[in-house]
mmCIF file of C-alpha atoms and ligand atoms in Angstrom:
data_model
loop_
_atom_site.group_PDB
_atom_site.id
_atom_site.type_symbol
_atom_site.label_atom_id
_atom_site.label_comp_id
_atom_site.label_asym_id
_atom_site.label_seq_id
_atom_site.Cartn_x
_atom_site.Cartn_y
_atom_site.Cartn_z
ATOM 1 C CA MET Q 268 29.495 26.281 44.377
ATOM 2 C CA ARG Q 269 26.044 27.597 43.489
ATOM 3 C CA ARG Q 270 25.840 27.711 39.713
ATOM 4 C CA ALA Q 271 22.829 28.804 37.678
ATOM 5 C CA ILE Q 272 22.115 29.122 34.015
ATOM 6 C CA PHE Q 273 20.186 32.018 32.527
ATOM 7 C CA PRO Q 274 18.871 30.662 29.235
ATOM 8 C CA GLY Q 275 17.305 32.684 26.451
ATOM 9 C CA SER Q 276 17.315 33.690 22.825
ATOM 10 C CA PHE Q 277 18.831 37.130 23.520
ATOM 11 C CA ASP Q 278 18.065 38.329 19.983
ATOM 12 C CA PRO Q 279 18.998 41.009 20.900
ATOM 13 C CA PRO Q 280 20.019 41.241 24.567
ATOM 14 C CA THR Q 281 18.117 44.068 26.289
ATOM 15 C CA ASN Q 282 18.430 46.111 29.456
ATOM 16 C CA GLY Q 283 15.715 43.847 30.845
ATOM 17 C CA HIS Q 284 18.095 40.870 30.498
ATOM 18 C CA LEU Q 285 20.876 42.857 32.169
ATOM 19 C CA ASP Q 286 18.518 43.773 34.996
ATOM 20 C CA ILE Q 287 17.739 40.097 35.636
ATOM 21 C CA ILE Q 288 21.450 39.198 35.533
ATOM 22 C CA ARG Q 289 22.191 41.984 38.020
ATOM 23 C CA ARG Q 290 19.442 40.812 40.359
ATOM 24 C CA SER Q 291 20.504 37.165 40.217
ATOM 25 C CA SER Q 292 24.223 37.738 40.764
ATOM 26 C CA PRO Q 293 24.055 38.020 44.604
ATOM 27 C CA LEU Q 294 22.261 34.660 44.688
ATOM 28 C CA PHE Q 295 24.848 32.544 42.853
ATOM 29 C CA ASP Q 296 28.606 32.012 42.658
ATOM 30 C CA GLU Q 297 28.492 31.553 38.906
ATOM 31 C CA ILE Q 298 25.942 32.343 36.228
ATOM 32 C CA VAL Q 299 26.170 30.827 32.780
ATOM 33 C CA ILE Q 300 24.313 33.014 30.326
ATOM 34 C CA ALA Q 301 23.106 30.366 27.925
ATOM 35 C CA VAL Q 302 22.284 31.543 24.417
ATOM 36 C CA LEU Q 303 19.978 29.219 22.505
ATOM 37 C CA ASN Q 304 21.098 28.169 19.062
ATOM 38 C CA ASN Q 305 17.731 27.521 17.459
ATOM 39 C CA PRO Q 306 18.105 26.460 13.817
ATOM 40 C CA ASP Q 307 14.317 26.775 13.274
ATOM 41 C CA LYS Q 308 14.374 30.530 13.818
ATOM 42 C CA GLN Q 309 15.769 33.251 11.571
ATOM 43 C CA PRO Q 310 17.443 35.531 14.145
ATOM 44 C CA LEU Q 311 18.644 39.092 13.627
ATOM 45 C CA PHE Q 312 22.028 38.058 15.079
ATOM 46 C CA SER Q 313 23.789 34.711 14.786
ATOM 47 C CA VAL Q 314 24.335 32.783 17.982
ATOM 48 C CA ASP Q 315 28.023 33.785 18.045
ATOM 49 C CA GLU Q 316 27.124 37.436 17.527
ATOM 50 C CA ARG Q 317 24.608 37.258 20.382
ATOM 51 C CA CYS Q 318 27.249 35.739 22.664
ATOM 52 C CA ASP Q 319 29.676 38.526 21.717
ATOM 53 C CA LEU Q 320 27.047 41.223 22.287
ATOM 54 C CA ILE Q 321 26.358 39.854 25.769
ATOM 55 C CA ARG Q 322 30.074 39.632 26.599
ATOM 56 C CA GLU Q 323 30.414 43.278 25.584
ATOM 57 C CA ILE Q 324 27.589 44.538 27.833
ATOM 58 C CA LEU Q 325 28.139 42.142 30.733
ATOM 59 C CA PRO Q 326 30.666 44.291 32.649
ATOM 60 C CA SER Q 327 27.810 46.658 33.559
ATOM 61 C CA ALA Q 328 26.073 43.780 35.389
ATOM 62 C CA GLU Q 329 29.080 42.088 36.929
ATOM 63 C CA CYS Q 330 29.497 41.760 40.667
ATOM 64 C CA ASP Q 331 32.562 40.771 42.695
ATOM 65 C CA ASP Q 332 31.189 37.584 44.191
ATOM 66 C CA CYS Q 333 29.633 36.066 41.091
ATOM 67 C CA SER Q 334 31.506 35.014 37.992
ATOM 68 C CA MET Q 335 29.741 35.097 34.674
ATOM 69 C CA VAL Q 336 30.287 33.188 31.486
ATOM 70 C CA VAL Q 337 28.464 33.271 28.180
ATOM 71 C CA GLU Q 338 27.938 30.057 26.221
ATOM 72 C CA SER Q 339 25.717 28.914 23.401
ATOM 73 C CA PHE Q 340 23.734 25.711 23.558
ATOM 74 C CA SER Q 341 21.460 23.569 21.421
ATOM 75 C CA GLY Q 342 18.773 21.143 22.515
ATOM 76 C CA LEU Q 343 17.054 21.086 25.862
ATOM 77 C CA THR Q 344 17.702 23.775 28.458
ATOM 78 C CA ALA Q 345 17.311 21.181 31.220
ATOM 79 C CA ASP Q 346 20.034 19.003 29.669
ATOM 80 C CA PHE Q 347 22.344 21.971 29.265
ATOM 81 C CA ALA Q 348 21.782 22.963 32.903
ATOM 82 C CA ARG Q 349 22.599 19.420 33.965
ATOM 83 C CA SER Q 350 25.746 19.332 31.818
ATOM 84 C CA LYS Q 351 26.922 22.477 33.635
ATOM 85 C CA ASN Q 352 26.121 21.017 37.073
ATOM 86 C CA ALA Q 353 23.803 23.955 37.628
ATOM 87 C CA SER Q 354 21.368 23.840 40.516
ATOM 88 C CA ALA Q 355 19.056 26.488 39.091
ATOM 89 C CA ILE Q 356 17.587 27.906 35.912
ATOM 90 C CA ILE Q 357 16.961 31.654 36.113
ATOM 91 C CA ARG Q 358 14.015 33.180 34.295
ATOM 92 C CA GLY Q 359 12.719 36.730 34.417
ATOM 93 C CA ILE Q 360 9.026 37.458 34.801
ATOM 94 C CA ARG Q 361 7.930 40.845 33.525
ATOM 95 C CA ALA Q 362 4.193 40.744 34.098
ATOM 96 C CA VAL Q 363 1.420 38.236 34.768
ATOM 97 C CA GLY Q 364 1.246 37.470 31.072
ATOM 98 C CA ASP Q 365 4.617 35.732 31.272
ATOM 99 C CA TYR Q 366 3.638 33.519 34.149
ATOM 100 C CA GLU Q 367 1.625 30.811 32.444
ATOM 101 C CA TYR Q 368 4.256 30.061 29.801
ATOM 102 C CA GLU Q 369 7.064 30.269 32.338
ATOM 103 C CA LEU Q 370 5.226 27.975 34.744
ATOM 104 C CA ARG Q 371 4.755 25.353 32.019
ATOM 105 C CA MET Q 372 8.439 25.529 31.136
ATOM 106 C CA ALA Q 373 9.502 25.349 34.766
ATOM 107 C CA LEU Q 374 7.318 22.297 35.399
ATOM 108 C CA MET Q 375 8.540 20.556 32.256
ATOM 109 C CA ASN Q 376 12.149 21.345 33.092
ATOM 110 C CA ARG Q 377 11.602 19.971 36.589
ATOM 111 C CA ARG Q 378 10.156 16.792 35.127
ATOM 112 C CA LEU Q 379 13.214 16.468 32.880
ATOM 113 C CA GLN Q 380 15.729 17.305 35.615
ATOM 114 C CA PRO Q 381 14.017 17.056 39.016
ATOM 115 C CA GLU Q 382 16.998 18.287 41.003
ATOM 116 C CA ILE Q 383 17.245 21.613 39.105
ATOM 117 C CA GLU Q 384 15.006 24.427 40.355
ATOM 118 C CA THR Q 385 13.701 27.279 38.242
ATOM 119 C CA VAL Q 386 14.154 30.625 39.975
ATOM 120 C CA PHE Q 387 11.849 33.406 38.825
ATOM 121 C CA LEU Q 388 13.007 36.969 39.275
ATOM 122 C CA THR Q 389 10.856 39.989 38.618
ATOM 123 C CA ALA Q 390 12.221 42.601 36.277
ATOM 124 C CA ALA Q 391 12.320 46.276 37.215
ATOM 125 C CA GLU Q 392 9.058 48.059 36.403
ATOM 126 C CA GLU Q 393 10.711 50.160 33.718
ATOM 127 C CA TYR Q 394 11.530 46.996 31.763
ATOM 128 C CA SER Q 395 8.222 45.228 32.357
ATOM 129 C CA PHE Q 396 7.179 45.738 28.725
ATOM 130 C CA VAL Q 397 10.592 45.118 27.147
ATOM 131 C CA SER Q 398 11.037 42.033 25.003
ATOM 132 C CA SER Q 399 13.610 41.350 22.314
ATOM 133 C CA THR Q 400 10.818 40.884 19.763
ATOM 134 C CA LEU Q 401 9.216 44.246 20.574
ATOM 135 C CA MET Q 402 12.593 46.010 20.559
ATOM 136 C CA LYS Q 403 13.426 44.604 17.109
ATOM 137 C CA GLN Q 404 10.028 45.518 15.702
ATOM 138 C CA VAL Q 405 10.068 49.082 17.012
ATOM 139 C CA PHE Q 406 13.672 49.639 15.925
ATOM 140 C CA GLU Q 407 13.102 48.243 12.437
ATOM 141 C CA LEU Q 408 10.165 50.632 12.011
ATOM 142 C CA GLY Q 409 12.283 53.618 13.028
ATOM 143 C CA GLY Q 410 11.247 53.903 16.688
ATOM 144 C CA ARG Q 411 13.643 54.700 19.516
ATOM 145 C CA VAL Q 412 14.717 51.976 21.906
ATOM 146 C CA ASP Q 413 17.437 53.840 23.811
ATOM 147 C CA GLY Q 414 17.325 53.217 27.528
ATOM 148 C CA LEU Q 415 15.730 49.846 26.836
ATOM 149 C CA VAL Q 416 18.543 48.237 24.819
ATOM 150 C CA PRO Q 417 22.243 48.865 25.575
ATOM 151 C CA ASP Q 418 23.785 51.514 23.293
ATOM 152 C CA SER Q 419 26.382 49.112 21.865
ATOM 153 C CA VAL Q 420 23.607 46.697 20.914
ATOM 154 C CA ILE Q 421 21.590 49.482 19.278
ATOM 155 C CA GLU Q 422 24.679 50.328 17.240
ATOM 156 C CA LYS Q 423 24.944 46.716 16.018
ATOM 157 C CA MET Q 424 21.198 46.636 15.265
ATOM 158 C CA ARG Q 425 21.602 49.785 13.188
ATOM 159 C CA GLU Q 426 24.489 48.253 11.221
ATOM 160 C CA ARG Q 427 22.607 44.990 10.719
ATOM 161 C CA ILE Q 428 19.380 46.597 9.583
ATOM 162 C CA SER Q 429 21.090 49.024 7.218
ATOM 163 C CA ASN Q 430 22.857 46.074 5.571
ATOM 164 C CA GLN Q 431 19.666 44.055 5.096
HETATM 165 O O1 LIG N 55 14.411 34.260 25.588
HETATM 166 P P1 LIG N 55 13.349 33.249 25.347
HETATM 167 O O2 LIG N 55 13.119 33.106 23.868
HETATM 168 O O3 LIG N 55 12.097 33.526 26.119
HETATM 169 O O4 LIG N 55 13.934 31.845 25.876
HETATM 170 C C1 LIG N 55 13.191 30.666 25.742
HETATM 171 C C2 LIG N 55 14.077 29.446 26.040
HETATM 172 C C3 LIG N 55 15.343 29.475 25.222
HETATM 173 C C4 LIG N 55 14.423 29.445 27.507
HETATM 174 C C5 LIG N 55 13.216 28.200 25.695
HETATM 175 O O5 LIG N 55 12.707 28.316 24.413
HETATM 176 C C6 LIG N 55 14.021 26.924 25.811
HETATM 177 O O6 LIG N 55 14.315 26.479 26.899
HETATM 178 N N1 LIG N 55 14.399 26.347 24.632
HETATM 179 C C7 LIG N 55 15.281 25.193 24.555
HETATM 180 C C8 LIG N 55 14.502 23.934 24.200
HETATM 181 C C9 LIG N 55 13.799 23.382 25.420
HETATM 182 O O7 LIG N 55 14.400 23.043 26.432
HETATM 183 N N2 LIG N 55 12.457 23.302 25.319
HETATM 184 C C10 LIG N 55 11.635 22.816 26.385
HETATM 185 C C11 LIG N 55 11.397 23.863 27.441
HETATM 186 S S1 LIG N 55 10.435 23.229 28.757
#
């Protein structure tokens, strides 16, 4: 059983995340989408809301030979991967700018759990500039993010921002 985790903040999940999930699904039997519960950050969506948002959009990325589950976690990604008996940590690389940070994380995670490999996948060009932070900022300032964030997530962002 080849199991991987795909860790992230997912605040909010974007089409870039879905693209990486879609690309990684032929490589693994199971992918655990691991949503970080970071008490130091003030997210737009709670960790449970982020898990629910991902569960809602996941069918568009599902494939027959790979099962997918969504779970939250706290603490170290490497420890969570180990607790799931995962052999890999999936990370998406959008552009060169991501590489240095991702390399440092991958090397640290390898030091923490030497038997778990980080697998880097490159996002589709059309999502190479998409980050959750940018999507939130643009949306909050009235810009359009359709095509970059799933419609159901945009709807929830609209509700959340109008209630703030
Ligand atoms: O979606 P993000 O914000 O780029 O994801 C970053 C994430 C969650 C993968 C990273 O911050 C992380 O792994 N945090 C958990 C704490 C941890 O393991 N830190 C050491 C990383 S080497």
